GROMACS .gro file of C-alpha atoms in nm:
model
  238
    1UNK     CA    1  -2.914   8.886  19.597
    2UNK     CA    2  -3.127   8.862  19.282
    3UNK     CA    3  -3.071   9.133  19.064
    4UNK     CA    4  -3.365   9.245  18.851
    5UNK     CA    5  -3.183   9.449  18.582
    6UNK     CA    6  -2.943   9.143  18.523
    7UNK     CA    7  -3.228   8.923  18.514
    8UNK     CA    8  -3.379   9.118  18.188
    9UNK     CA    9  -3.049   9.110  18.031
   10UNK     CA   10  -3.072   8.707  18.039
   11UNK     CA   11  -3.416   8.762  17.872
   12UNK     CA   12  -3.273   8.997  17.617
   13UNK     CA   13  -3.000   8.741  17.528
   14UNK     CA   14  -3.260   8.464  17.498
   15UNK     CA   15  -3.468   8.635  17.276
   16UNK     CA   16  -3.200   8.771  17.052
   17UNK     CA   17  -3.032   8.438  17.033
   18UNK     CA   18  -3.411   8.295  16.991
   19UNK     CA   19  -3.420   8.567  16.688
   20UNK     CA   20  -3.089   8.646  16.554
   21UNK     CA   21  -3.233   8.817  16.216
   22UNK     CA   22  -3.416   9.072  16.472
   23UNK     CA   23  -3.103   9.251  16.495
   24UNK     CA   24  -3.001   9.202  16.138
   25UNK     CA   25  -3.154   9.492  15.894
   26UNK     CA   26  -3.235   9.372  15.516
   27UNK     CA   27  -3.190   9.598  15.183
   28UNK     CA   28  -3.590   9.593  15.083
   29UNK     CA   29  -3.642   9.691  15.486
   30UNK     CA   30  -3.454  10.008  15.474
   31UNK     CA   31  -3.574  10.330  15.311
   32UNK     CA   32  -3.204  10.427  15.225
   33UNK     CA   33  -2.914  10.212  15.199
   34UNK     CA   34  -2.565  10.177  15.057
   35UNK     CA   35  -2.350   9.896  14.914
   36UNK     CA   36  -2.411   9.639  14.645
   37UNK     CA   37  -2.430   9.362  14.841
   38UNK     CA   38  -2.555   9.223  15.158
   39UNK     CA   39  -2.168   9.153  15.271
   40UNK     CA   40  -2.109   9.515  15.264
   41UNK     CA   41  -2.461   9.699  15.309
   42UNK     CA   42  -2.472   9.991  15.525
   43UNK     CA   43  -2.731  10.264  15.633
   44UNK     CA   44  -2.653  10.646  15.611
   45UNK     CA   45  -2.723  10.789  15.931
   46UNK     CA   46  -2.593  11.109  16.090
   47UNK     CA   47  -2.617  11.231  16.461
   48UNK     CA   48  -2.644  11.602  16.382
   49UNK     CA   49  -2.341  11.832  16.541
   50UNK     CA   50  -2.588  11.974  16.818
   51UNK     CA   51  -2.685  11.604  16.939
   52UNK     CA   52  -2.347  11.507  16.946
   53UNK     CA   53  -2.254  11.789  17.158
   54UNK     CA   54  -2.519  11.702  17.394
   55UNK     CA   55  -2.415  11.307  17.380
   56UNK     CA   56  -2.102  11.413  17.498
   57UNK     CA   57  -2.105  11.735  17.711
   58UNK     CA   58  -2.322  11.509  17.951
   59UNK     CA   59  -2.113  11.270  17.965
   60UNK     CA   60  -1.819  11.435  18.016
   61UNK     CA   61  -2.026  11.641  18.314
   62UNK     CA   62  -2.113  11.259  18.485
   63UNK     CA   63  -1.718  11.195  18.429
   64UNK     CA   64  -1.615  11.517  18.644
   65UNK     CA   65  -1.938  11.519  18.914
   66UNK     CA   66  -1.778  11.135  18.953
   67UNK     CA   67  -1.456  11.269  18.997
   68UNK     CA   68  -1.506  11.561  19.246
   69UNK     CA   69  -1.764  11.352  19.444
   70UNK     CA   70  -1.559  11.063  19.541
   71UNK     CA   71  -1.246  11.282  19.582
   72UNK     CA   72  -1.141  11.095  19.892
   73UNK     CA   73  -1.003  10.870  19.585
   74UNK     CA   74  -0.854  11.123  19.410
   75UNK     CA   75  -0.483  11.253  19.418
   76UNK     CA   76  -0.434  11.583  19.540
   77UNK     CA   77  -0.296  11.758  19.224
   78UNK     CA   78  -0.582  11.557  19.016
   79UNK     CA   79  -0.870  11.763  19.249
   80UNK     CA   80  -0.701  12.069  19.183
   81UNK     CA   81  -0.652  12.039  18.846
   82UNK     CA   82  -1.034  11.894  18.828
   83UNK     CA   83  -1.176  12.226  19.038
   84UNK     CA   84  -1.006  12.417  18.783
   85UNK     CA   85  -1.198  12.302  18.523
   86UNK     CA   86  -1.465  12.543  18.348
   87UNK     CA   87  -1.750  12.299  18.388
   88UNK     CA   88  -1.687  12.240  18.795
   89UNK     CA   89  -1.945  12.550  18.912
   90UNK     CA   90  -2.201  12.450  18.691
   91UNK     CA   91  -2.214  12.070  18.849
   92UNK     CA   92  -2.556  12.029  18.999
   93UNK     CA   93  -2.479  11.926  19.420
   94UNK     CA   94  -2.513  11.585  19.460
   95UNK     CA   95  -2.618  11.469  19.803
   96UNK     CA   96  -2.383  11.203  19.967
   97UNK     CA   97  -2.620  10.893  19.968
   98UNK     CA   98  -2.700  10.575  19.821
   99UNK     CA   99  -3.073  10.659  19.775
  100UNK     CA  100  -3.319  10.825  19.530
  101UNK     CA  101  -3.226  11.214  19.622
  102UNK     CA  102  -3.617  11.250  19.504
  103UNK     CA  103  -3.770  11.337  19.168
  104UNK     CA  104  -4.027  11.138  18.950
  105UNK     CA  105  -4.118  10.829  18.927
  106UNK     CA  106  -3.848  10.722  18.593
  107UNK     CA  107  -3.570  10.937  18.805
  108UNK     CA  108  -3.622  10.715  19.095
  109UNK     CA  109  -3.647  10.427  18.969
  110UNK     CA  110  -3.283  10.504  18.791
  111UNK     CA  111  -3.148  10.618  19.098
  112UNK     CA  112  -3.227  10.290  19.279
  113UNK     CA  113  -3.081  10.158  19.006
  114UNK     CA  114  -2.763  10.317  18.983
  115UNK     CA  115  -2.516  10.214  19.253
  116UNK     CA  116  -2.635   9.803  19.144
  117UNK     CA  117  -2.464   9.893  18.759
  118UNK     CA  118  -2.165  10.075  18.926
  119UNK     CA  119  -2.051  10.119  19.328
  120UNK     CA  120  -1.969  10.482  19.238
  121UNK     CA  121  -2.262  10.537  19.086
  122UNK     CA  122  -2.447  10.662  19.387
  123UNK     CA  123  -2.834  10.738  19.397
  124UNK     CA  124  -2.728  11.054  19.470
  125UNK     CA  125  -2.455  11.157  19.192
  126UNK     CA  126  -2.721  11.027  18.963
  127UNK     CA  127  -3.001  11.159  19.054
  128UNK     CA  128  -2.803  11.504  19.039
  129UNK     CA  129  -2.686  11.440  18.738
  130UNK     CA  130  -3.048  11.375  18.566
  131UNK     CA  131  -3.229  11.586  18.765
  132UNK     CA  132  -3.259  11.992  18.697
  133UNK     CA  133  -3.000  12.161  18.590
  134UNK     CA  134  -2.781  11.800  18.501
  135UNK     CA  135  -2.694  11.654  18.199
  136UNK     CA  136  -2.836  11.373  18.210
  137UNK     CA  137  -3.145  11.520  18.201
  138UNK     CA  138  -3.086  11.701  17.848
  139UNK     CA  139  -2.963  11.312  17.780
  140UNK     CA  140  -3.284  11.196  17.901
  141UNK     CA  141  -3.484  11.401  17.677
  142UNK     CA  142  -3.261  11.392  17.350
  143UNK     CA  143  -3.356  10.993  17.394
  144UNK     CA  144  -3.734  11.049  17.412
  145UNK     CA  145  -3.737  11.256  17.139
  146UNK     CA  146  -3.573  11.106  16.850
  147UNK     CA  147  -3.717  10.803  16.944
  148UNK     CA  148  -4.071  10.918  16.960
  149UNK     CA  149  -3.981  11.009  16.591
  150UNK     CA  150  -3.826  10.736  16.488
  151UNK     CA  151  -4.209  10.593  16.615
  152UNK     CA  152  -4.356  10.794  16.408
  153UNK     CA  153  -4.120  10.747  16.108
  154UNK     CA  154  -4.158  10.357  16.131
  155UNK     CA  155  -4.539  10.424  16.116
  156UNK     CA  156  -4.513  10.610  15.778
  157UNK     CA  157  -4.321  10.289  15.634
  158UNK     CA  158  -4.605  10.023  15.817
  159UNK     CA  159  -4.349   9.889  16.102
  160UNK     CA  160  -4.138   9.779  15.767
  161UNK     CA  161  -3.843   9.978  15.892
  162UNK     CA  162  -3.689   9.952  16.250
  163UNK     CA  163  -3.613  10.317  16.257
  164UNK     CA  164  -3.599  10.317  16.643
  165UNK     CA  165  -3.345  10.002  16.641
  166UNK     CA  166  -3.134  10.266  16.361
  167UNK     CA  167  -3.161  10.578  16.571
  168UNK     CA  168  -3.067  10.351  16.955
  169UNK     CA  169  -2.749  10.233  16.731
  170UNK     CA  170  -2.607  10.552  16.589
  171UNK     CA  171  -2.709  10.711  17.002
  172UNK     CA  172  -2.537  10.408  17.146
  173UNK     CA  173  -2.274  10.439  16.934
  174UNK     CA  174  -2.212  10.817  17.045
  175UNK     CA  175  -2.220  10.765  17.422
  176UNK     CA  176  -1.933  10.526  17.419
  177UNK     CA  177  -1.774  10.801  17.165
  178UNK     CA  178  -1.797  11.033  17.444
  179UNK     CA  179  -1.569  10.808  17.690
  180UNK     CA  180  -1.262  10.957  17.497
  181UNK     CA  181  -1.380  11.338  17.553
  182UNK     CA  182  -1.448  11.274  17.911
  183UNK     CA  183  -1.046  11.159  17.982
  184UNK     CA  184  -1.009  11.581  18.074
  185UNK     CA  185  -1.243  11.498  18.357
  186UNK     CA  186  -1.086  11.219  18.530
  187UNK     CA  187  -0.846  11.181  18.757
  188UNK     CA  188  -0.489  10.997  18.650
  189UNK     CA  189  -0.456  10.669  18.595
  190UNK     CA  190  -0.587  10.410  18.744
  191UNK     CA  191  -0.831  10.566  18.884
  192UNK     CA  192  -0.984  10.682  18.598
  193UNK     CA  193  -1.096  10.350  18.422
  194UNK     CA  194  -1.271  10.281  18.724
  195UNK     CA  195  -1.477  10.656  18.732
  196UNK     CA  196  -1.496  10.643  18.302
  197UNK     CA  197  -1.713  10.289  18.352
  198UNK     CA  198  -1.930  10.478  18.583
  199UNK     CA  199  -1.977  10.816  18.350
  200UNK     CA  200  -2.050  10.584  18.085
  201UNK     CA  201  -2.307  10.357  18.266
  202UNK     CA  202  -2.435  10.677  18.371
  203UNK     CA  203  -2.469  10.714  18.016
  204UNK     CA  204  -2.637  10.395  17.957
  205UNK     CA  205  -2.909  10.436  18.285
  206UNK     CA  206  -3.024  10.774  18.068
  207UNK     CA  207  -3.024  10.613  17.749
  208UNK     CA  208  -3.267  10.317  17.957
  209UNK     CA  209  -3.482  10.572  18.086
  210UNK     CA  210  -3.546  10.739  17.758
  211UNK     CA  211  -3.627  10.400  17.597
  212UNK     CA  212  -3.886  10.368  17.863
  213UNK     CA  213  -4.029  10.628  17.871
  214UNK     CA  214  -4.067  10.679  17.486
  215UNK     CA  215  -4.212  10.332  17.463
  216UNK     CA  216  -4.448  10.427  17.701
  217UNK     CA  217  -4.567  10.717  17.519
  218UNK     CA  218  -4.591  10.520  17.174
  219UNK     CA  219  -4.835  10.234  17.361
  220UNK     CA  220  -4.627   9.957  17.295
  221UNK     CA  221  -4.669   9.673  17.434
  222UNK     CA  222  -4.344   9.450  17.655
  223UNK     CA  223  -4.410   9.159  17.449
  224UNK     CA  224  -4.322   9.344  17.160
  225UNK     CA  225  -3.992   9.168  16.996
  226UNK     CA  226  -3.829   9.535  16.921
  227UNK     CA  227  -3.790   9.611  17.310
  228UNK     CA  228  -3.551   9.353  17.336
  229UNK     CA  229  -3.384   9.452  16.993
  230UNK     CA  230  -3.332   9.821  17.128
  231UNK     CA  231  -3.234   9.700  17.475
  232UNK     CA  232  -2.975   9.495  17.308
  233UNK     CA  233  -2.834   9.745  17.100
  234UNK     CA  234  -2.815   9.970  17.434
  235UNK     CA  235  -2.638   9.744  17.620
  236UNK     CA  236  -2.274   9.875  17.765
  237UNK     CA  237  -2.064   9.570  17.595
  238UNK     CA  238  -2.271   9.583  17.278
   0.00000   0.00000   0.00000
């Protein structure tokens, strides 16, 4: 069955490998920049204690809704230990089904989404999970708004910095941080490789809908040569 999500991956390969430099960031590009040399040029960025938190306290809630879901899978002294946890009776209820559990337009279209990335990841744990009252909708958000700033910081340097491409990086880079605090909420091994991959594609479906949507709101256009850039730097085996 053609897949329509690993059909734009192809296209993001062929344009990055089309462009290679449009993932590549140059010294007289970048407003601030360390290093004396190209070999060993970095950017100072920081993802600010609060966003971190965030990053991970949503991911670690997908990692444990996972869990307790599908606990048909999980060991009896795993589920206790899991119910036990101070985080279980805040979970939002996730319906048991494959389909959208409702929601807008960006929500569904994630949901529908969701079980083709990962089997676990059911239409329903993920629509619970970035719908009201879930992580993933603080997730959601976090990604709309520092990229509709990094929009409007790239503006006040004429498009000559790829502050979105920056800011996707150093959020990317967090979300697959957050793998390691969400080992608490998952069963024992080897279960738990199987439900981390999920909590962190849940991670990456959130991360896709905030790029989206924030793109939307700037007016760009999808011929624009950054889309791919940020799609590629969002990408799970990035």
């Amino acid at each position: 069955m053609p897949s329509a999500i690993a059909a734009r991956r192809l296209e993001v390969l062929a344009a990055v490998r089309a462009d290679p430099a449009g993932l590549r960031f140059e010294r007289e590009t970048l407003r601030h920049s360390l290093g004396t040399s190209l070999a060993d040029l970095t950017v100072p960025i920081e993802v600010s204690p609060d966003a971190r938190a965030l990053v991970r306290g949503a991911v670690t809630q997908a990692a444990l809704l996972l869990s307790t879901h599908h606990r048909a899978f999980v060991p009896a002294d795993d589920l206790d230990r899991l119910i036990l946890h101070e985080d279980y009776a805040s979970l939002p209820a996730a319906p048991a089904q494959l389909s959208p559990a409702g929601g807008g337009p960006d929500l569904r279209a994630a949901s529908l989404l969701a079980p083709a990335v990962h089997p676990a990841l059911t239409g329903g744990v993920l629509g619970a999970w970035m719908g009201k009252g879930g992580g993933g909708r603080s997730l959601v958000a976090l990604w709309i708004e520092l990229l509709r700033r990094a929009f409007e910081e790239m503006g006040a340097t004429r498009g000559r910095e790829r502050t979105p491409l920056l800011v996707a990086l150093a959020l990317a880079a967090e979300t697959q941080a957050a793998g390691a605090d969400a080992k608490a909420c998952l069963p024992s091994p080897p279960i738990d490789r199987y439900l981390r991959t999920a909590a962190l594609s849940a991670g990456w479906l959130a991360a896709r809908t905030g790029l989206a949507r924030a793109w939307r709101d700037a007016g760009r256009g999808a011929d624009d040569p950054l889309l791919a850039g940020l799609e590629a730097a969002l990408a799970p085996a990035a």
